[in-house]
Coordinates of C-alpha atoms in Angstrom, one line a residue:
K1 CA 15.6 9.7 141.6
S2 CA 13.2 8.6 138.9
Q3 CA 11.8 9.6 135.6
K4 CA 8.4 10.1 137.3
G5 CA 10.0 12.4 139.9
L6 CA 11.9 14.4 137.3
A7 CA 8.7 14.7 135.2
E8 CA 6.8 16.1 138.2
A9 CA 9.7 18.5 139.0
M10 CA 9.7 19.8 135.4
G11 CA 5.9 20.0 135.1
I12 CA 5.8 17.6 132.1
N13 CA 4.7 14.0 131.5
E14 CA 6.9 10.9 131.7
S15 CA 6.9 10.3 128.0
Q16 CA 8.4 13.8 127.4
V17 CA 11.2 12.9 129.9
S18 CA 11.8 9.7 128.1
R19 CA 12.1 11.5 124.8
M20 CA 14.4 14.0 126.4
L21 CA 16.7 11.3 127.8
K22 CA 16.8 9.7 124.4
G23 CA 17.8 13.0 122.7
T24 CA 14.6 13.3 120.7
R25 CA 13.1 16.2 122.7
N26 CA 14.9 19.5 123.3
I27 CA 15.3 20.9 126.8
K28 CA 13.9 24.4 127.2
V29 CA 16.0 27.0 128.9
D30 CA 13.5 27.5 131.7
E31 CA 13.5 23.8 132.4
I32 CA 17.2 23.7 133.2
P33 CA 17.0 25.1 136.8
K34 CA 14.2 22.6 137.5
I35 CA 16.4 19.7 136.4
S36 CA 19.3 21.1 138.4
S37 CA 17.2 21.5 141.5
Y38 CA 15.7 18.0 141.3
L39 CA 19.1 16.3 140.7
N40 CA 20.7 18.6 143.3
V41 CA 23.5 19.7 141.0
S42 CA 24.9 23.1 139.9
L43 CA 26.7 22.9 136.6
P44 CA 27.2 25.1 133.6
V45 CA 25.1 23.9 130.7
T46 CA 25.9 24.5 127.1
V47 CA 23.3 25.3 124.5
A48 CA 24.5 25.1 120.9
A49 CA 22.5 27.4 118.7
D50 CA 18.9 26.4 119.7
R51 CA 19.5 23.0 121.2
L52 CA 20.9 21.5 124.4
V53 CA 24.1 19.6 123.8
K54 CA 26.2 17.3 125.9
E55 CA 29.0 19.2 127.7
E56 CA 32.5 18.3 126.6
I57 CA 35.7 19.7 128.1
S58 CA 38.6 21.2 126.1
Q59 CA 41.8 22.6 127.5
R60 CA 41.6 25.7 125.3
R61 CA 40.9 29.0 127.1
I62 CA 38.4 31.4 125.6
P63 CA 38.7 35.0 126.7
I64 CA 35.6 36.9 128.0
L65 CA 36.0 40.3 126.4
G66 CA 33.2 42.1 128.1
E67 CA 29.4 42.4 128.1
V68 CA 26.8 42.5 125.3
A69 CA 23.4 44.0 125.4
A70 CA 20.3 41.8 125.3
G71 CA 18.2 44.9 124.9
A72 CA 18.9 47.8 122.7
W73 CA 22.6 48.7 122.6
L74 CA 25.3 48.6 125.3
E75 CA 28.4 50.7 125.2
A76 CA 31.3 48.2 125.1
P77 CA 34.5 49.8 126.2
G78 CA 35.9 46.4 127.4
M79 CA 35.6 44.7 124.0
N80 CA 39.0 45.6 122.8
P81 CA 40.5 42.3 121.4
L82 CA 44.0 43.6 122.2
S83 CA 43.3 44.1 125.9
E84 CA 44.2 41.5 128.4
P85 CA 40.9 39.7 129.4
G86 CA 40.2 39.4 133.1
E87 CA 38.2 36.2 132.8
Y88 CA 38.0 33.1 130.7
V89 CA 35.2 30.6 129.9
P90 CA 35.5 27.8 132.5
F91 CA 35.3 25.1 129.8
V92 CA 35.1 24.9 126.0
P93 CA 32.8 22.5 124.1
A94 CA 35.0 20.1 122.2
D95 CA 33.1 20.6 118.9
I96 CA 34.2 24.2 118.6
A97 CA 37.6 24.0 120.4
A98 CA 39.5 24.1 117.1
D99 CA 37.6 27.1 115.7
P100 CA 39.8 30.2 115.1
G101 CA 38.8 33.6 116.5
L102 CA 36.8 32.4 119.5
F103 CA 35.8 34.9 122.2
A104 CA 33.0 35.2 124.8
L105 CA 30.7 37.9 126.0
R106 CA 28.4 38.1 129.0
V107 CA 24.7 38.8 128.4
R108 CA 23.2 41.8 130.1
G109 CA 19.4 42.0 129.6
T110 CA 16.4 39.9 128.7
S111 CA 15.9 40.3 125.0
I112 CA 17.3 36.8 124.2
N113 CA 16.3 35.1 127.4
N114 CA 14.6 32.2 125.5
I115 CA 18.0 30.9 124.8
A116 CA 20.4 33.0 126.9
P117 CA 19.2 34.4 130.2
D118 CA 20.8 37.5 131.8
G119 CA 24.3 36.6 133.0
S120 CA 24.9 33.8 130.5
L121 CA 28.1 33.6 128.4
L122 CA 27.9 33.7 124.6
I123 CA 30.8 31.8 123.0
C124 CA 31.3 33.3 119.6
V125 CA 33.5 33.0 116.6
R126 CA 34.5 36.1 114.8
Y127 CA 32.5 36.7 111.7
S128 CA 35.6 37.4 109.7
H129 CA 36.9 33.9 110.6
S130 CA 33.7 32.0 109.9
G131 CA 34.1 31.7 106.2
R132 CA 30.4 31.7 105.3
D133 CA 27.4 34.0 105.0
L134 CA 24.9 34.5 107.8
D135 CA 21.9 32.2 108.1
H136 CA 18.4 33.5 108.4
N137 CA 17.5 33.9 112.1
E138 CA 21.0 33.2 113.2
L139 CA 22.1 34.6 116.6
V140 CA 24.8 37.1 116.1
I141 CA 26.8 39.9 117.8
V142 CA 26.3 43.3 116.1
E143 CA 28.5 46.3 116.7
R144 CA 27.6 50.0 116.0
Q145 CA 30.4 52.4 115.9
D146 CA 29.9 56.2 116.1
P147 CA 32.2 58.8 114.4
D148 CA 33.8 59.7 117.8
G149 CA 35.1 56.1 118.0
T150 CA 32.8 54.8 120.7
F151 CA 31.0 51.6 119.9
E152 CA 28.1 49.6 121.2
T153 CA 27.1 46.0 120.9
T154 CA 23.9 43.9 121.0
A155 CA 23.1 40.2 120.6
K156 CA 20.1 39.5 118.3
R157 CA 18.8 37.1 115.6
V158 CA 19.4 38.5 112.1
R159 CA 16.7 38.4 109.4
R160 CA 16.0 40.3 106.2
N161 CA 12.5 41.7 105.7
N162 CA 10.5 41.8 102.4
Q163 CA 11.9 45.2 101.6
G164 CA 15.5 43.9 101.9
A165 CA 16.3 45.7 105.1
I166 CA 18.3 43.8 107.8
E167 CA 16.4 43.4 111.1
L168 CA 17.8 42.4 114.5
W169 CA 15.2 40.3 116.3
P170 CA 14.9 39.5 120.0
D171 CA 14.2 35.9 121.2
S172 CA 12.4 36.7 124.5
N173 CA 9.4 36.1 126.6
D174 CA 9.8 39.6 128.0
Q175 CA 7.0 41.7 126.5
R176 CA 9.3 44.7 126.4
H177 CA 11.4 43.0 123.8
Q178 CA 9.2 41.8 121.0
A179 CA 10.0 44.2 118.1
P180 CA 13.0 44.2 115.9
L181 CA 15.7 46.8 115.4
V182 CA 15.6 47.7 111.7
L183 CA 18.9 48.7 110.4
T184 CA 18.0 51.6 108.2
R185 CA 20.2 54.7 107.9
E186 CA 17.5 56.7 109.7
A187 CA 17.5 54.3 112.6
I188 CA 21.3 54.0 113.1
G189 CA 22.4 57.5 112.2
D190 CA 24.0 58.9 109.1
D191 CA 27.6 58.6 110.3
A192 CA 27.4 55.4 112.3
E193 CA 28.7 52.1 111.0
V194 CA 27.0 48.8 111.9
R195 CA 28.5 45.4 111.3
V196 CA 28.3 41.8 112.5
I197 CA 31.4 41.0 114.5
G198 CA 30.5 37.5 115.7
R199 CA 28.2 34.5 115.3
V200 CA 27.1 32.8 118.5
K201 CA 28.2 29.1 118.6
H202 CA 27.3 28.2 122.2
V203 CA 25.5 29.6 125.3
V204 CA 26.9 28.8 128.7
I205 CA 24.2 29.0 131.3
N206 CA 25.1 28.9 135.0
V207 CA 22.4 27.1 136.8

């Protein structure tokens, strides 16, 4: 195996591979399967926020509480934090192992596939445990609860527009998912409640 061969497999030049190996060039999500195929490995890869990070192992177990929509909204009956999770994240990056309130959700859909393809795991910290305000364009888990007690979730980037309204933006190359969900009362319903329940710390991509 060589840098030249890896460059050819990834469809980039050798200088970009050199920068990648030195840690000065980010690895794009769609490049991960190409690297995996060339190196003949199949490993989970962790993406922290928007950058690829070195995988580190922790003994802590993070429960997978259900699925989250990478589209519009997804009814989430399995996201009861008091229920016994059926699965756990296979490893935990050491840089977040000590964070309280960690949980994981499996992505369903393509509206954030630039960073989290369908089937990925989002490792999150509960917003109530995070101790700070949201950052512009941060990837978050949002919950909408209806008066009848049912609730839905979605994973999006959060922004505030010029009128002060909160917008939930996709991060996708899918042309069906390019417009934001604007959190106005008209859009979410008069009696529904919407809140951020988690901020995404890492993405686990199975390649």
